Amino acid sequence: MSSATFTSRPESVIQGCHEFASLFQHPLLEEPPTGSAPSDQQHEYNMLTRKAENICHSCPLQQRCLYDAVVKHDVAGFAGGTTARQRTEIRNRLGITVTPEDFDTLAGITARNRHVDHDEVVRLRLANPHESLETLAHRLGCSLSTVKRHLRRHRNEAHRPRVQALPRPSLAEVLAAFRAVVAPASIRRAA
């Protein structure tokens, strides 16, 4: 057997964002240039966006990726065939908000003298039931009484009736909003 047998790939193999990570993680796609940026930077951004669009539109996972990027996760850069600005416009049309992940909090990193989020205290307690409250207070950068206050509030809220969360939009609704936002942009570019 020749080595070509092991290195060649069938034409039907899908090449998505994982195959072009350097494109999708390009600094310009992660943080688009402002309107006052030099024209060559704007031009490069437009070229990168078109390349990413072509890859996304040929991917069989594009609809799922789009749905997750619009409804479930506030991701940066280009995802599901959309820019961050387009995803914000789609969310506005659908009347939904997606809270960005607080990666510092998830990693246990906090700054002194900052507001301690109630959900953050509860999440850390549930994730670390074996830790003392003093240890949690130290990790959160707050006092022991603050941790106790938030946990007491959580216990009290558990006994109240819950307010039903709004249902997530369907895939069809997300795709309709996608077409309304992205199609006019592609028409403007073609003109």
mmCIF file with all atom_site columns, C-alpha atoms in Angstrom:
data_model
loop_
_atom_site.group_PDB
_atom_site.id
_atom_site.type_symbol
_atom_site.label_atom_id
_atom_site.label_alt_id
_atom_site.label_comp_id
_atom_site.label_asym_id
_atom_site.label_entity_id
_atom_site.label_seq_id
_atom_site.pdbx_PDB_ins_code
_atom_site.Cartn_x
_atom_site.Cartn_y
_atom_site.Cartn_z
_atom_site.occupancy
_atom_site.B_iso_or_equiv
_atom_site.pdbx_formal_charge
_atom_site.auth_seq_id
_atom_site.auth_comp_id
_atom_site.auth_asym_id
_atom_site.auth_atom_id
_atom_site.pdbx_PDB_model_num
ATOM 1   C CA . MET A 1 1   ? 0.000   0.000  0.000  1.00 0.00 ? 1   MET A CA 1
ATOM 2   C CA . SER A 1 2   ? 1.273   3.440  -0.815 1.00 0.00 ? 2   SER A CA 1
ATOM 3   C CA . SER A 1 3   ? 1.402   6.292  1.693  1.00 0.00 ? 3   SER A CA 1
ATOM 4   C CA . ALA A 1 4   ? -1.069  8.172  -0.532 1.00 0.00 ? 4   ALA A CA 1
ATOM 5   C CA . THR A 1 5   ? -3.743  5.764  0.661  1.00 0.00 ? 5   THR A CA 1
ATOM 6   C CA . PHE A 1 6   ? -3.431  7.113  4.179  1.00 0.00 ? 6   PHE A CA 1
ATOM 7   C CA . THR A 1 7   ? -3.149  10.816 3.348  1.00 0.00 ? 7   THR A CA 1
ATOM 8   C CA . SER A 1 8   ? -5.766  11.239 0.646  1.00 0.00 ? 8   SER A CA 1
ATOM 9   C CA . ARG A 1 9   ? -9.313  12.034 1.667  1.00 0.00 ? 9   ARG A CA 1
ATOM 10  C CA . PRO A 1 10  ? -12.503 11.344 -0.198 1.00 0.00 ? 10  PRO A CA 1
ATOM 11  C CA . GLU A 1 11  ? -14.165 14.354 -1.779 1.00 0.00 ? 11  GLU A CA 1
ATOM 12  C CA . SER A 1 12  ? -17.242 13.816 0.371  1.00 0.00 ? 12  SER A CA 1
ATOM 13  C CA . VAL A 1 13  ? -15.376 14.685 3.590  1.00 0.00 ? 13  VAL A CA 1
ATOM 14  C CA . ILE A 1 14  ? -16.833 17.889 5.027  1.00 0.00 ? 14  ILE A CA 1
ATOM 15  C CA . GLN A 1 15  ? -14.380 20.652 5.764  1.00 0.00 ? 15  GLN A CA 1
ATOM 16  C CA . GLY A 1 16  ? -15.902 22.938 8.364  1.00 0.00 ? 16  GLY A CA 1
ATOM 17  C CA . CYS A 1 17  ? -14.657 25.440 10.882 1.00 0.00 ? 17  CYS A CA 1
ATOM 18  C CA . HIS A 1 18  ? -12.590 22.788 12.646 1.00 0.00 ? 18  HIS A CA 1
ATOM 19  C CA . GLU A 1 19  ? -10.574 22.321 9.435  1.00 0.00 ? 19  GLU A CA 1
ATOM 20  C CA . PHE A 1 20  ? -10.112 26.089 9.061  1.00 0.00 ? 20  PHE A CA 1
ATOM 21  C CA . ALA A 1 21  ? -9.553  27.072 12.688 1.00 0.00 ? 21  ALA A CA 1
ATOM 22  C CA . SER A 1 22  ? -6.992  29.731 11.753 1.00 0.00 ? 22  SER A CA 1
ATOM 23  C CA . LEU A 1 23  ? -9.634  31.488 9.635  1.00 0.00 ? 23  LEU A CA 1
ATOM 24  C CA . PHE A 1 24  ? -12.430 31.308 12.206 1.00 0.00 ? 24  PHE A CA 1
ATOM 25  C CA . GLN A 1 25  ? -10.078 32.354 15.014 1.00 0.00 ? 25  GLN A CA 1
ATOM 26  C CA . HIS A 1 26  ? -8.518  35.184 13.033 1.00 0.00 ? 26  HIS A CA 1
ATOM 27  C CA . PRO A 1 27  ? -8.291  38.312 15.213 1.00 0.00 ? 27  PRO A CA 1
ATOM 28  C CA . LEU A 1 28  ? -10.343 40.357 12.717 1.00 0.00 ? 28  LEU A CA 1
ATOM 29  C CA . LEU A 1 29  ? -13.210 37.844 12.817 1.00 0.00 ? 29  LEU A CA 1
ATOM 30  C CA . GLU A 1 30  ? -13.019 37.661 16.604 1.00 0.00 ? 30  GLU A CA 1
ATOM 31  C CA . GLU A 1 31  ? -13.081 41.452 16.926 1.00 0.00 ? 31  GLU A CA 1
ATOM 32  C CA . PRO A 1 32  ? -14.234 43.214 13.737 1.00 0.00 ? 32  PRO A CA 1
ATOM 33  C CA . PRO A 1 33  ? -12.679 46.538 12.779 1.00 0.00 ? 33  PRO A CA 1
ATOM 34  C CA . THR A 1 34  ? -14.486 49.735 13.676 1.00 0.00 ? 34  THR A CA 1
ATOM 35  C CA . GLY A 1 35  ? -15.872 52.101 11.070 1.00 0.00 ? 35  GLY A CA 1
ATOM 36  C CA . SER A 1 36  ? -12.810 54.300 11.449 1.00 0.00 ? 36  SER A CA 1
ATOM 37  C CA . ALA A 1 37  ? -10.372 51.440 10.758 1.00 0.00 ? 37  ALA A CA 1
ATOM 38  C CA . PRO A 1 38  ? -8.114  51.715 7.683  1.00 0.00 ? 38  PRO A CA 1
ATOM 39  C CA . SER A 1 39  ? -9.715  50.599 4.412  1.00 0.00 ? 39  SER A CA 1
ATOM 40  C CA . ASP A 1 40  ? -7.220  47.739 3.919  1.00 0.00 ? 40  ASP A CA 1
ATOM 41  C CA . GLN A 1 41  ? -8.269  46.319 7.299  1.00 0.00 ? 41  GLN A CA 1
ATOM 42  C CA . GLN A 1 42  ? -11.954 46.657 6.345  1.00 0.00 ? 42  GLN A CA 1
ATOM 43  C CA . HIS A 1 43  ? -11.234 44.940 3.017  1.00 0.00 ? 43  HIS A CA 1
ATOM 44  C CA . GLU A 1 44  ? -9.398  42.060 4.739  1.00 0.00 ? 44  GLU A CA 1
ATOM 45  C CA . TYR A 1 45  ? -12.296 41.656 7.192  1.00 0.00 ? 45  TYR A CA 1
ATOM 46  C CA . ASN A 1 46  ? -14.793 41.489 4.305  1.00 0.00 ? 46  ASN A CA 1
ATOM 47  C CA . MET A 1 47  ? -12.687 38.859 2.520  1.00 0.00 ? 47  MET A CA 1
ATOM 48  C CA . LEU A 1 48  ? -12.359 36.754 5.688  1.00 0.00 ? 48  LEU A CA 1
ATOM 49  C CA . THR A 1 49  ? -16.104 37.030 6.308  1.00 0.00 ? 49  THR A CA 1
ATOM 50  C CA . ARG A 1 50  ? -16.913 35.840 2.777  1.00 0.00 ? 50  ARG A CA 1
ATOM 51  C CA . LYS A 1 51  ? -14.552 32.863 3.125  1.00 0.00 ? 51  LYS A CA 1
ATOM 52  C CA . ALA A 1 52  ? -16.131 31.935 6.467  1.00 0.00 ? 52  ALA A CA 1
ATOM 53  C CA . GLU A 1 53  ? -19.647 32.314 4.985  1.00 0.00 ? 53  GLU A CA 1
ATOM 54  C CA . ASN A 1 54  ? -18.783 29.942 2.131  1.00 0.00 ? 54  ASN A CA 1
ATOM 55  C CA . ILE A 1 55  ? -17.450 27.340 4.544  1.00 0.00 ? 55  ILE A CA 1
ATOM 56  C CA . CYS A 1 56  ? -20.483 27.663 6.846  1.00 0.00 ? 56  CYS A CA 1
ATOM 57  C CA . HIS A 1 57  ? -23.025 27.489 4.022  1.00 0.00 ? 57  HIS A CA 1
ATOM 58  C CA . SER A 1 58  ? -21.521 24.207 2.783  1.00 0.00 ? 58  SER A CA 1
ATOM 59  C CA . CYS A 1 59  ? -21.544 22.644 6.261  1.00 0.00 ? 59  CYS A CA 1
ATOM 60  C CA . PRO A 1 60  ? -24.391 20.255 7.150  1.00 0.00 ? 60  PRO A CA 1
ATOM 61  C CA . LEU A 1 61  ? -24.167 21.455 10.784 1.00 0.00 ? 61  LEU A CA 1
ATOM 62  C CA . GLN A 1 62  ? -24.711 25.112 9.896  1.00 0.00 ? 62  GLN A CA 1
ATOM 63  C CA . GLN A 1 63  ? -28.325 25.290 11.069 1.00 0.00 ? 63  GLN A CA 1
ATOM 64  C CA . ARG A 1 64  ? -27.551 23.667 14.441 1.00 0.00 ? 64  ARG A CA 1
ATOM 65  C CA . CYS A 1 65  ? -24.487 25.884 14.862 1.00 0.00 ? 65  CYS A CA 1
ATOM 66  C CA . LEU A 1 66  ? -26.562 28.973 14.011 1.00 0.00 ? 66  LEU A CA 1
ATOM 67  C CA . TYR A 1 67  ? -29.298 28.010 16.465 1.00 0.00 ? 67  TYR A CA 1
ATOM 68  C CA . ASP A 1 68  ? -26.823 27.390 19.285 1.00 0.00 ? 68  ASP A CA 1
ATOM 69  C CA . ALA A 1 69  ? -24.905 30.620 18.564 1.00 0.00 ? 69  ALA A CA 1
ATOM 70  C CA . VAL A 1 70  ? -28.119 32.680 18.541 1.00 0.00 ? 70  VAL A CA 1
ATOM 71  C CA . VAL A 1 71  ? -30.175 31.019 21.288 1.00 0.00 ? 71  VAL A CA 1
ATOM 72  C CA . LYS A 1 72  ? -27.872 29.153 23.663 1.00 0.00 ? 72  LYS A CA 1
ATOM 73  C CA . HIS A 1 73  ? -24.404 30.735 23.750 1.00 0.00 ? 73  HIS A CA 1
ATOM 74  C CA . ASP A 1 74  ? -23.092 34.249 23.301 1.00 0.00 ? 74  ASP A CA 1
ATOM 75  C CA . VAL A 1 75  ? -20.047 33.383 21.204 1.00 0.00 ? 75  VAL A CA 1
ATOM 76  C CA . ALA A 1 76  ? -17.576 35.783 19.669 1.00 0.00 ? 76  ALA A CA 1
ATOM 77  C CA . GLY A 1 77  ? -16.449 35.914 16.083 1.00 0.00 ? 77  GLY A CA 1
ATOM 78  C CA . PHE A 1 78  ? -18.064 34.194 13.111 1.00 0.00 ? 78  PHE A CA 1
ATOM 79  C CA . ALA A 1 79  ? -20.400 31.274 13.845 1.00 0.00 ? 79  ALA A CA 1
ATOM 80  C CA . GLY A 1 80  ? -23.266 29.581 12.050 1.00 0.00 ? 80  GLY A CA 1
ATOM 81  C CA . GLY A 1 81  ? -22.829 31.786 8.999  1.00 0.00 ? 81  GLY A CA 1
ATOM 82  C CA . THR A 1 82  ? -23.193 35.023 10.991 1.00 0.00 ? 82  THR A CA 1
ATOM 83  C CA . THR A 1 83  ? -21.125 37.770 12.533 1.00 0.00 ? 83  THR A CA 1
ATOM 84  C CA . ALA A 1 84  ? -21.593 38.785 16.164 1.00 0.00 ? 84  ALA A CA 1
ATOM 85  C CA . ARG A 1 85  ? -23.479 41.899 14.991 1.00 0.00 ? 85  ARG A CA 1
ATOM 86  C CA . GLN A 1 86  ? -25.851 39.810 12.852 1.00 0.00 ? 86  GLN A CA 1
ATOM 87  C CA . ARG A 1 87  ? -26.527 37.443 15.754 1.00 0.00 ? 87  ARG A CA 1
ATOM 88  C CA . THR A 1 88  ? -27.375 40.430 17.960 1.00 0.00 ? 88  THR A CA 1
ATOM 89  C CA . GLU A 1 89  ? -29.834 41.670 15.325 1.00 0.00 ? 89  GLU A CA 1
ATOM 90  C CA . ILE A 1 90  ? -31.372 38.186 15.017 1.00 0.00 ? 90  ILE A CA 1
ATOM 91  C CA . ARG A 1 91  ? -31.799 38.031 18.801 1.00 0.00 ? 91  ARG A CA 1
ATOM 92  C CA . ASN A 1 92  ? -33.424 41.472 18.773 1.00 0.00 ? 92  ASN A CA 1
ATOM 93  C CA . ARG A 1 93  ? -35.891 40.327 16.099 1.00 0.00 ? 93  ARG A CA 1
ATOM 94  C CA . LEU A 1 94  ? -36.707 37.226 18.156 1.00 0.00 ? 94  LEU A CA 1
ATOM 95  C CA . GLY A 1 95  ? -36.927 39.171 21.413 1.00 0.00 ? 95  GLY A CA 1
ATOM 96  C CA . ILE A 1 96  ? -34.374 37.025 23.224 1.00 0.00 ? 96  ILE A CA 1
ATOM 97  C CA . THR A 1 97  ? -31.229 37.719 25.208 1.00 0.00 ? 97  THR A CA 1
ATOM 98  C CA . VAL A 1 98  ? -28.310 35.423 25.856 1.00 0.00 ? 98  VAL A CA 1
ATOM 99  C CA . THR A 1 99  ? -26.114 36.093 28.850 1.00 0.00 ? 99  THR A CA 1
ATOM 100 C CA . PRO A 1 100 ? -22.417 35.935 28.030 1.00 0.00 ? 100 PRO A CA 1
ATOM 101 C CA . GLU A 1 101 ? -20.421 33.354 29.930 1.00 0.00 ? 101 GLU A CA 1
ATOM 102 C CA . ASP A 1 102 ? -18.392 34.704 32.837 1.00 0.00 ? 102 ASP A CA 1
ATOM 103 C CA . PHE A 1 103 ? -15.249 32.656 32.264 1.00 0.00 ? 103 PHE A CA 1
ATOM 104 C CA . ASP A 1 104 ? -13.405 34.236 35.187 1.00 0.00 ? 104 ASP A CA 1
ATOM 105 C CA . THR A 1 105 ? -16.140 33.181 37.577 1.00 0.00 ? 105 THR A CA 1
ATOM 106 C CA . LEU A 1 106 ? -16.290 29.687 36.082 1.00 0.00 ? 106 LEU A CA 1
ATOM 107 C CA . ALA A 1 107 ? -12.549 29.427 36.672 1.00 0.00 ? 107 ALA A CA 1
ATOM 108 C CA . GLY A 1 108 ? -12.941 30.670 40.237 1.00 0.00 ? 108 GLY A CA 1
ATOM 109 C CA . ILE A 1 109 ? -11.179 33.979 39.600 1.00 0.00 ? 109 ILE A CA 1
ATOM 110 C CA . THR A 1 110 ? -12.630 37.002 41.325 1.00 0.00 ? 110 THR A CA 1
ATOM 111 C CA . ALA A 1 111 ? -11.471 40.507 42.106 1.00 0.00 ? 111 ALA A CA 1
ATOM 112 C CA . ARG A 1 112 ? -11.550 42.111 45.535 1.00 0.00 ? 112 ARG A CA 1
ATOM 113 C CA . ASN A 1 113 ? -14.259 44.653 46.345 1.00 0.00 ? 113 ASN A CA 1
ATOM 114 C CA . ARG A 1 114 ? -16.525 43.753 43.464 1.00 0.00 ? 114 ARG A CA 1
ATOM 115 C CA . HIS A 1 115 ? -20.204 42.925 43.593 1.00 0.00 ? 115 HIS A CA 1
ATOM 116 C CA . VAL A 1 116 ? -20.779 39.238 44.300 1.00 0.00 ? 116 VAL A CA 1
ATOM 117 C CA . ASP A 1 117 ? -23.443 37.770 42.056 1.00 0.00 ? 117 ASP A CA 1
ATOM 118 C CA . HIS A 1 118 ? -26.127 35.710 43.793 1.00 0.00 ? 118 HIS A CA 1
ATOM 119 C CA . ASP A 1 119 ? -26.114 33.011 41.107 1.00 0.00 ? 119 ASP A CA 1
ATOM 120 C CA . GLU A 1 120 ? -22.335 32.852 41.331 1.00 0.00 ? 120 GLU A CA 1
ATOM 121 C CA . VAL A 1 121 ? -22.485 32.070 45.076 1.00 0.00 ? 121 VAL A CA 1
ATOM 122 C CA . VAL A 1 122 ? -25.166 29.408 44.600 1.00 0.00 ? 122 VAL A CA 1
ATOM 123 C CA . ARG A 1 123 ? -23.354 27.841 41.649 1.00 0.00 ? 123 ARG A CA 1
ATOM 124 C CA . LEU A 1 124 ? -20.099 27.601 43.570 1.00 0.00 ? 124 LEU A CA 1
ATOM 125 C CA . ARG A 1 125 ? -21.845 26.112 46.596 1.00 0.00 ? 125 ARG A CA 1
ATOM 126 C CA . LEU A 1 126 ? -23.635 23.495 44.503 1.00 0.00 ? 126 LEU A CA 1
ATOM 127 C CA . ALA A 1 127 ? -20.441 22.687 42.616 1.00 0.00 ? 127 ALA A CA 1
ATOM 128 C CA . ASN A 1 128 ? -18.407 22.427 45.831 1.00 0.00 ? 128 ASN A CA 1
ATOM 129 C CA . PRO A 1 129 ? -20.679 21.084 48.588 1.00 0.00 ? 129 PRO A CA 1
ATOM 130 C CA . HIS A 1 130 ? -17.684 19.693 50.477 1.00 0.00 ? 130 HIS A CA 1
ATOM 131 C CA . GLU A 1 131 ? -15.993 23.102 50.866 1.00 0.00 ? 131 GLU A CA 1
ATOM 132 C CA . SER A 1 132 ? -16.555 25.212 53.938 1.00 0.00 ? 132 SER A CA 1
ATOM 133 C CA . LEU A 1 133 ? -18.418 28.490 53.605 1.00 0.00 ? 133 LEU A CA 1
ATOM 134 C CA . GLU A 1 134 ? -15.207 30.265 54.631 1.00 0.00 ? 134 GLU A CA 1
ATOM 135 C CA . THR A 1 135 ? -13.398 28.688 51.659 1.00 0.00 ? 135 THR A CA 1
ATOM 136 C CA . LEU A 1 136 ? -16.191 29.772 49.302 1.00 0.00 ? 136 LEU A CA 1
ATOM 137 C CA . ALA A 1 137 ? -16.037 33.308 50.706 1.00 0.00 ? 137 ALA A CA 1
ATOM 138 C CA . HIS A 1 138 ? -12.296 33.370 50.109 1.00 0.00 ? 138 HIS A CA 1
ATOM 139 C CA . ARG A 1 139 ? -12.717 32.111 46.507 1.00 0.00 ? 139 ARG A CA 1
ATOM 140 C CA . LEU A 1 140 ? -15.403 34.729 45.870 1.00 0.00 ? 140 LEU A CA 1
ATOM 141 C CA . GLY A 1 141 ? -13.397 37.502 47.474 1.00 0.00 ? 141 GLY A CA 1
ATOM 142 C CA . CYS A 1 142 ? -16.183 38.414 49.888 1.00 0.00 ? 142 CYS A CA 1
ATOM 143 C CA . SER A 1 143 ? -17.098 38.023 53.537 1.00 0.00 ? 143 SER A CA 1
ATOM 144 C CA . LEU A 1 144 ? -18.537 34.920 55.143 1.00 0.00 ? 144 LEU A CA 1
ATOM 145 C CA . SER A 1 145 ? -21.708 36.854 55.965 1.00 0.00 ? 145 SER A CA 1
ATOM 146 C CA . THR A 1 146 ? -22.183 37.684 52.260 1.00 0.00 ? 146 THR A CA 1
ATOM 147 C CA . VAL A 1 147 ? -22.019 33.993 51.340 1.00 0.00 ? 147 VAL A CA 1
ATOM 148 C CA . LYS A 1 148 ? -24.470 33.108 54.114 1.00 0.00 ? 148 LYS A CA 1
ATOM 149 C CA . ARG A 1 149 ? -26.860 35.882 53.028 1.00 0.00 ? 149 ARG A CA 1
ATOM 150 C CA . HIS A 1 150 ? -26.914 34.619 49.428 1.00 0.00 ? 150 HIS A CA 1
ATOM 151 C CA . LEU A 1 151 ? -27.395 30.992 50.467 1.00 0.00 ? 151 LEU A CA 1
ATOM 152 C CA . ARG A 1 152 ? -30.228 31.985 52.841 1.00 0.00 ? 152 ARG A CA 1
ATOM 153 C CA . ARG A 1 153 ? -31.875 33.885 49.964 1.00 0.00 ? 153 ARG A CA 1
ATOM 154 C CA . HIS A 1 154 ? -31.500 30.802 47.751 1.00 0.00 ? 154 HIS A CA 1
ATOM 155 C CA . ARG A 1 155 ? -33.196 28.585 50.372 1.00 0.00 ? 155 ARG A CA 1
ATOM 156 C CA . ASN A 1 156 ? -36.061 31.089 50.704 1.00 0.00 ? 156 ASN A CA 1
ATOM 157 C CA . GLU A 1 157 ? -36.515 31.335 46.928 1.00 0.00 ? 157 GLU A CA 1
ATOM 158 C CA . ALA A 1 158 ? -36.727 27.556 46.663 1.00 0.00 ? 158 ALA A CA 1
ATOM 159 C CA . HIS A 1 159 ? -40.034 27.670 48.539 1.00 0.00 ? 159 HIS A CA 1
ATOM 160 C CA . ARG A 1 160 ? -41.617 30.295 46.270 1.00 0.00 ? 160 ARG A CA 1
ATOM 161 C CA . PRO A 1 161 ? -43.525 29.361 43.114 1.00 0.00 ? 161 PRO A CA 1
ATOM 162 C CA . ARG A 1 162 ? -41.317 29.624 40.041 1.00 0.00 ? 162 ARG A CA 1
ATOM 163 C CA . VAL A 1 163 ? -42.008 31.996 37.191 1.00 0.00 ? 163 VAL A CA 1
ATOM 164 C CA . GLN A 1 164 ? -42.114 30.065 33.947 1.00 0.00 ? 164 GLN A CA 1
ATOM 165 C CA . ALA A 1 165 ? -39.294 30.992 31.588 1.00 0.00 ? 165 ALA A CA 1
ATOM 166 C CA . LEU A 1 166 ? -40.142 32.128 28.091 1.00 0.00 ? 166 LEU A CA 1
ATOM 167 C CA . PRO A 1 167 ? -39.869 29.320 25.556 1.00 0.00 ? 167 PRO A CA 1
ATOM 168 C CA . ARG A 1 168 ? -36.897 29.342 23.239 1.00 0.00 ? 168 ARG A CA 1
ATOM 169 C CA . PRO A 1 169 ? -37.605 30.177 19.624 1.00 0.00 ? 169 PRO A CA 1
ATOM 170 C CA . SER A 1 170 ? -37.882 27.272 17.219 1.00 0.00 ? 170 SER A CA 1
ATOM 171 C CA . LEU A 1 171 ? -35.272 26.499 14.596 1.00 0.00 ? 171 LEU A CA 1
ATOM 172 C CA . ALA A 1 172 ? -37.713 27.739 11.923 1.00 0.00 ? 172 ALA A CA 1
ATOM 173 C CA . GLU A 1 173 ? -38.064 31.090 13.714 1.00 0.00 ? 173 GLU A CA 1
ATOM 174 C CA . VAL A 1 174 ? -34.277 31.453 14.003 1.00 0.00 ? 174 VAL A CA 1
ATOM 175 C CA . LEU A 1 175 ? -33.827 30.590 10.309 1.00 0.00 ? 175 LEU A CA 1
ATOM 176 C CA . ALA A 1 176 ? -36.495 33.123 9.280  1.00 0.00 ? 176 ALA A CA 1
ATOM 177 C CA . ALA A 1 177 ? -34.783 35.841 11.324 1.00 0.00 ? 177 ALA A CA 1
ATOM 178 C CA . PHE A 1 178 ? -31.421 34.754 9.854  1.00 0.00 ? 178 PHE A CA 1
ATOM 179 C CA . ARG A 1 179 ? -32.749 35.159 6.308  1.00 0.00 ? 179 ARG A CA 1
ATOM 180 C CA . ALA A 1 180 ? -34.226 38.576 7.155  1.00 0.00 ? 180 ALA A CA 1
ATOM 181 C CA . VAL A 1 181 ? -30.927 39.812 8.595  1.00 0.00 ? 181 VAL A CA 1
ATOM 182 C CA . VAL A 1 182 ? -28.322 38.129 6.403  1.00 0.00 ? 182 VAL A CA 1
ATOM 183 C CA . ALA A 1 183 ? -30.057 38.221 2.990  1.00 0.00 ? 183 ALA A CA 1
ATOM 184 C CA . PRO A 1 184 ? -30.256 42.050 2.858  1.00 0.00 ? 184 PRO A CA 1
ATOM 185 C CA . ALA A 1 185 ? -26.549 42.241 3.766  1.00 0.00 ? 185 ALA A CA 1
ATOM 186 C CA . SER A 1 186 ? -25.578 39.878 0.934  1.00 0.00 ? 186 SER A CA 1
ATOM 187 C CA . ILE A 1 187 ? -27.751 41.873 -1.504 1.00 0.00 ? 187 ILE A CA 1
ATOM 188 C CA . ARG A 1 188 ? -25.987 45.117 -0.446 1.00 0.00 ? 188 ARG A CA 1
ATOM 189 C CA . ARG A 1 189 ? -22.575 43.488 -0.998 1.00 0.00 ? 189 ARG A CA 1
ATOM 190 C CA . ALA A 1 190 ? -23.546 42.277 -4.469 1.00 0.00 ? 190 ALA A CA 1
ATOM 191 C CA . ALA A 1 191 ? -24.637 45.754 -5.551 1.00 0.00 ? 191 ALA A CA 1
#
